[in-house]
Short mmCIF file of C-alpha atoms in Angstrom, two decimals:
data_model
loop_
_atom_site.label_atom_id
_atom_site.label_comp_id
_atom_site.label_asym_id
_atom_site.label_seq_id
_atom_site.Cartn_x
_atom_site.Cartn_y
_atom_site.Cartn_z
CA UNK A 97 91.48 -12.01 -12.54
CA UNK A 98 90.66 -13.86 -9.40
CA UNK A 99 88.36 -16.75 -9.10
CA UNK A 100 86.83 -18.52 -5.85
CA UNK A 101 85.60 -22.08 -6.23
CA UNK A 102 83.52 -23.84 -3.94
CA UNK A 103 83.49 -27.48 -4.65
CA UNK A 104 80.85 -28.54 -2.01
CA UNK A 105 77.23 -27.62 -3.37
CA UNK A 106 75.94 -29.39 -0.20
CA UNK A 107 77.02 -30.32 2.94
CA UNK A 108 75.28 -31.54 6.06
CA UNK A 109 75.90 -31.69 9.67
CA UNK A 110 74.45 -32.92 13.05
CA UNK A 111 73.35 -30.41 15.39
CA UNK A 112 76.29 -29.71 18.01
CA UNK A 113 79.17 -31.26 15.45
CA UNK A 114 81.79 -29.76 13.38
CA UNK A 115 81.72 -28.89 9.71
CA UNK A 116 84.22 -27.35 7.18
CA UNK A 117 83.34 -26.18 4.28
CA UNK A 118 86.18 -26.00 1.62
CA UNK A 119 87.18 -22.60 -0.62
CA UNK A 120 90.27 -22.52 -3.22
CA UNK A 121 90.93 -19.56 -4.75
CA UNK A 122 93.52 -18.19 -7.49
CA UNK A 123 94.90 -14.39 -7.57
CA UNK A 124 98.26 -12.93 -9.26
CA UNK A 125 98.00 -10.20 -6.31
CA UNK A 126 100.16 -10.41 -3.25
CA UNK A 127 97.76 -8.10 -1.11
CA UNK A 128 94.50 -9.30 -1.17
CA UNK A 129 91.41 -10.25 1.60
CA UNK A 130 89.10 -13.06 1.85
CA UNK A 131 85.72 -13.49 3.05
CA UNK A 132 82.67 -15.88 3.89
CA UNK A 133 79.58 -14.74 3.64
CA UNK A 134 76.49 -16.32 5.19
CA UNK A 135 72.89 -16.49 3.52
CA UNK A 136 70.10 -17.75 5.46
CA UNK A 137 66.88 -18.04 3.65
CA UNK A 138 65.83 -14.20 4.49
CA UNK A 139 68.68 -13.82 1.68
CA UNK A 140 70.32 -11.47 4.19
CA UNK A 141 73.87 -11.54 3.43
CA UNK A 142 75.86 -11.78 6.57
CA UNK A 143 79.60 -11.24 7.35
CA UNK A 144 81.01 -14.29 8.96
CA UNK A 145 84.37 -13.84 9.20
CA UNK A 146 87.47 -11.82 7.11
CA UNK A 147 91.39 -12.64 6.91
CA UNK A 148 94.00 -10.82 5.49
CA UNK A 149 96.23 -12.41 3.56
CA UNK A 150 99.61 -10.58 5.08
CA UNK A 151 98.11 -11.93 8.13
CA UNK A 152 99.57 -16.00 9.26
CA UNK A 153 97.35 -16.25 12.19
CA UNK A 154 93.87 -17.32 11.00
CA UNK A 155 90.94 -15.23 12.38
CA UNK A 156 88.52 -16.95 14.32
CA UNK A 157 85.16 -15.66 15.66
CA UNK A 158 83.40 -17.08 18.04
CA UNK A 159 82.21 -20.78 16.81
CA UNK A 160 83.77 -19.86 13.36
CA UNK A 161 87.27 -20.05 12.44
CA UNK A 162 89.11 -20.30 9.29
CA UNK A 163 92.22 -22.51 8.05
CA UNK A 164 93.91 -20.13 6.05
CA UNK A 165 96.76 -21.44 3.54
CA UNK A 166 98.51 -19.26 1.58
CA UNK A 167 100.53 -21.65 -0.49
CA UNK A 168 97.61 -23.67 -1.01
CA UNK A 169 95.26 -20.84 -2.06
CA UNK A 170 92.97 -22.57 0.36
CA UNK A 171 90.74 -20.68 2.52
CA UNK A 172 88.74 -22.95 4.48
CA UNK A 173 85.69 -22.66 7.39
CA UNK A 174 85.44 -24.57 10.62
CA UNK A 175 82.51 -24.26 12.36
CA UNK A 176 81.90 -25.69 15.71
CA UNK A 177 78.72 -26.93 17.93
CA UNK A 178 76.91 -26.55 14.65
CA UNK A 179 73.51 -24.93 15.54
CA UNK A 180 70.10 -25.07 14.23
CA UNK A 181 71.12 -21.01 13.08
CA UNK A 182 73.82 -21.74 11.11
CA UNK A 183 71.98 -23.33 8.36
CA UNK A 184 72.04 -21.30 5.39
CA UNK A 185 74.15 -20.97 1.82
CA UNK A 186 77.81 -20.19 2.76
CA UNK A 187 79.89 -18.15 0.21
CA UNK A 188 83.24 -17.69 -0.02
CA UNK A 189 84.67 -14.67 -1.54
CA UNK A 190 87.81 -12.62 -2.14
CA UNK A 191 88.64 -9.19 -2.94
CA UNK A 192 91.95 -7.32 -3.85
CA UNK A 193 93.65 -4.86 -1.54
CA UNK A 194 92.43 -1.06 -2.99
CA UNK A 195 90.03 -2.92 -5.35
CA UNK A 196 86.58 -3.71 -2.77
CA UNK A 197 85.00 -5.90 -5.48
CA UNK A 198 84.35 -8.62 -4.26
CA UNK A 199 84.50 -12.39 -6.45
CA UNK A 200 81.86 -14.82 -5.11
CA UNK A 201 82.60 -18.50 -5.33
CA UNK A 202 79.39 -20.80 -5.72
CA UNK A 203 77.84 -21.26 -2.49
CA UNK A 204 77.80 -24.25 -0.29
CA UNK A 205 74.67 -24.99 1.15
CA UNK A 206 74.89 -26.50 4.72
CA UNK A 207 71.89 -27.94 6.56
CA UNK A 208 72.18 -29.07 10.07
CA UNK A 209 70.23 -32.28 11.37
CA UNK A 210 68.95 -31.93 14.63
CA UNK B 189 77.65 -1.35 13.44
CA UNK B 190 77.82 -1.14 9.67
CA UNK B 191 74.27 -1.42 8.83
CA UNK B 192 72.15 -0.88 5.27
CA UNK B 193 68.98 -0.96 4.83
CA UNK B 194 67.22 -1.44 1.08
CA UNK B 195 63.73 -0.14 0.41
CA UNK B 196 61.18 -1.75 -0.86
CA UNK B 197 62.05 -5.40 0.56
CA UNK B 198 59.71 -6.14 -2.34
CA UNK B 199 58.12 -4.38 -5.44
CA UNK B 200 55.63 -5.84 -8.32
CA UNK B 201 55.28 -3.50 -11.36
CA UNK B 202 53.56 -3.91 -14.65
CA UNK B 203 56.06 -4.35 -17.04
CA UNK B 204 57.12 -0.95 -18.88
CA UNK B 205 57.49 1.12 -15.50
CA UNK B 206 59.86 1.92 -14.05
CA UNK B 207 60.82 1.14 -10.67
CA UNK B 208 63.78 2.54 -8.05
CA UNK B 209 65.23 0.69 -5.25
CA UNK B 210 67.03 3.04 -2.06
CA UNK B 211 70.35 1.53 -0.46
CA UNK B 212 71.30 3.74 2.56
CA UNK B 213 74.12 2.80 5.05
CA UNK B 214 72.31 3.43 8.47
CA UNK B 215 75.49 4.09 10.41
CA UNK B 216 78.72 4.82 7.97
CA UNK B 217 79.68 6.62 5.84
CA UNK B 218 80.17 4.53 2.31
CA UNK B 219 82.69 5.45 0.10
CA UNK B 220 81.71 3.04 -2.80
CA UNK B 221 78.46 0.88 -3.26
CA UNK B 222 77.96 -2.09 -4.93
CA UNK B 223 74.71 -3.50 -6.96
CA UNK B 224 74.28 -7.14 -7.33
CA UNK B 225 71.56 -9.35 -8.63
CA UNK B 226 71.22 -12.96 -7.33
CA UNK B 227 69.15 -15.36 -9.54
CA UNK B 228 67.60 -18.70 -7.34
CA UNK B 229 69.55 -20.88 -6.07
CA UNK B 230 73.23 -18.92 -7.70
CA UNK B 231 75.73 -16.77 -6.25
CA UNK B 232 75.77 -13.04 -6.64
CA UNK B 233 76.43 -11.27 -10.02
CA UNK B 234 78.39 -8.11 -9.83
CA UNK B 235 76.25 -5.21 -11.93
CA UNK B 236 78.14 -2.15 -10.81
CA UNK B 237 79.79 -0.28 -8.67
CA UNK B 238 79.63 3.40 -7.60
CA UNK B 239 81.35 5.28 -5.78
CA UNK B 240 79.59 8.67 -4.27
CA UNK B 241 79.99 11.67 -6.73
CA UNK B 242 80.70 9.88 -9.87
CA UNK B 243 79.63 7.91 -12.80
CA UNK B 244 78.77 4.18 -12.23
CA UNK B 245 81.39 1.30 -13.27
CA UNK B 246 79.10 -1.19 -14.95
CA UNK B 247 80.27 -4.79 -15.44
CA UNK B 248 80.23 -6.53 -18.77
CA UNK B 249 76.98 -7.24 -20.35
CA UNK B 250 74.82 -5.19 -17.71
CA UNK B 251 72.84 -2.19 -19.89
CA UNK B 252 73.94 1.41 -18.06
CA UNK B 253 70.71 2.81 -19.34
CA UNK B 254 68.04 -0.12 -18.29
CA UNK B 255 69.73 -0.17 -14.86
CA UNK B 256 70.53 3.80 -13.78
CA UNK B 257 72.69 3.93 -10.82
CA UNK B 258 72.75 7.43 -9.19
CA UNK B 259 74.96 7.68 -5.60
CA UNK B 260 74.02 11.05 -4.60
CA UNK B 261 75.31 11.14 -0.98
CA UNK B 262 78.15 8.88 0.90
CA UNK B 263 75.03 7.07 2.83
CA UNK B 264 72.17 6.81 -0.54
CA UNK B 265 72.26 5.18 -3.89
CA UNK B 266 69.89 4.06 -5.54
CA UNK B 267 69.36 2.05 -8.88
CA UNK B 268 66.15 2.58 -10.92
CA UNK B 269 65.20 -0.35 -13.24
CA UNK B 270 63.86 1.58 -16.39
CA UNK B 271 61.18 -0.13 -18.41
CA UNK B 272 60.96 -3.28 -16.53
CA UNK B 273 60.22 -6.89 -17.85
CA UNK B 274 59.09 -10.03 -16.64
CA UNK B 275 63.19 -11.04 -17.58
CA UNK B 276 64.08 -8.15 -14.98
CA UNK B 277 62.41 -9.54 -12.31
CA UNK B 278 64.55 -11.17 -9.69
CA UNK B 279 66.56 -10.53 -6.41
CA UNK B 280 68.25 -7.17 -5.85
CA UNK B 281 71.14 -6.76 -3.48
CA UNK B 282 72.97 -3.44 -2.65
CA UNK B 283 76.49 -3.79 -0.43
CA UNK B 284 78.12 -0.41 1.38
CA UNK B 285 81.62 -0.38 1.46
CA UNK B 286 83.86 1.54 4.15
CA UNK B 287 87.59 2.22 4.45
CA UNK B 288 88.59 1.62 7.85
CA UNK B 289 91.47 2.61 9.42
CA UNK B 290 94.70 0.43 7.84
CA UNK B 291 93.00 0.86 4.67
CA UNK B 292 91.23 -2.57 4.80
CA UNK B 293 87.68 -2.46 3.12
CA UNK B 294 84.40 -4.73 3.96
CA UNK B 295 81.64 -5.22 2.07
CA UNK B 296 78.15 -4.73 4.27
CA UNK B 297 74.87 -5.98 2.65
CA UNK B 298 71.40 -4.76 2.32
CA UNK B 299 68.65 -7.14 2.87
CA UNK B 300 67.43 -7.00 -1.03
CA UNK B 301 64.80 -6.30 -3.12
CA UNK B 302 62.64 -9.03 -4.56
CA UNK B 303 61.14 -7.27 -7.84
CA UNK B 304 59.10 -9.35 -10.21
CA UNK B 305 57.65 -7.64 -13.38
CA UNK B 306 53.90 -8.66 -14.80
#
């Protein structure tokens, strides 16, 4: 079974800054994806960003970017020139390769301080 | 791309109806949907999954014949809530699946359904 663990309930950041906001996750499969997921308060869920594990490089999009490490089980996201829009709950989650269900960590809720 | 839309955003029902909530992916076909209910302030809790065509896979400890899942078409599914109660309400959320090419798979959200139950 896999399981995603968040250990940041909160986190804060001033407007314009950098934040990373921390995932660890555990799986017995080789193949497998991870995700974060973005929830502002319309409760929207909201693709951020996806990596494959077979993948090294670590996908980046846009302001996001992840720091992926495979050894670790770590599956961090960097986000840059924080903006008044990025505040919402942040989940990370992974799924297995041929298996789309998807294990939800927590949440870390980020605020950013103008 | 890779819309879904949920309908109703929000529903109040007397408790003992029932009530059904639509999930349609706008602009994809979906090969397997997903039903999830999100109490305040938690994460998402898996209830089942469906896949278009078949019988719903329902996770541990949801009830198969409070929540009916039907997934009639690769774009609709919809779960009906059968003799609600004020324990059923909360937040709703439906995710559409699609197999791109390379056989990786993404997980595309509705915009839930708040349902609270007098």
């Amino acid at each position: 079974a896999q399981t995603v663990t968040q250990s940041q309930p909160e986190m804060s950041v001033q407007e314009a800054e950098t934040v990373t906001l921390s995932c660890t996750y555990d799986t017995s499969e080789s193949d497998y994806y991870l995700f974060w997921y973005k929830q502002p308060p319309s409760r929207q869920m909201i693709l951020v960003i996806r990596q494959e594990a077979y993948k090294q490089q670590n996908a980046t999009e846009n302001r996001f970017s992840v720091n992926f490490q495979k050894a670790a089980k770590s599956f961090s996201l960097k986000i840059s020139d924080s903006q008044l829009g990025d505040a919402a709950m942040y989940f990370c989650a992974s799924s297995n390769f041929g298996n789309e269900k998807l294990t939800f960590g927590t949440g870390t809720r980020l605020t950013i301080i103008p | 791309g890779a819309v879904v839309s949920q309908h109703p955003s929000w529903v109040i029902c007397k408790s003992g109806t029932s009530v059904k909530i639509e999930c349609r992916s706008l602009d994809f076909q979906a090969t397997t949907m997903f039903w999830y209910r999100q109490f305040p302030k938690q994460s998402l809790m898996l209830m089942a999954t469906s896949n278009e065509g078949s019988k719903a896979t329902y996770e541990q400890g949801v009830e198969k014949d409070k929540f009916l899942i039907n997934h009639a078409s690769l774009t609709l599914s919809t779960l009906t809530v059968t003799s609600a109660h004020p324990e059923d309400s909360s937040f709703y959320i439906c995710s559409a699946s699609a197999s791109w090419q390379g056989g990786t798979d993404t997980q595309y959200f509705g915009p839930g359904t708040r349902l609270t139950v007098l």
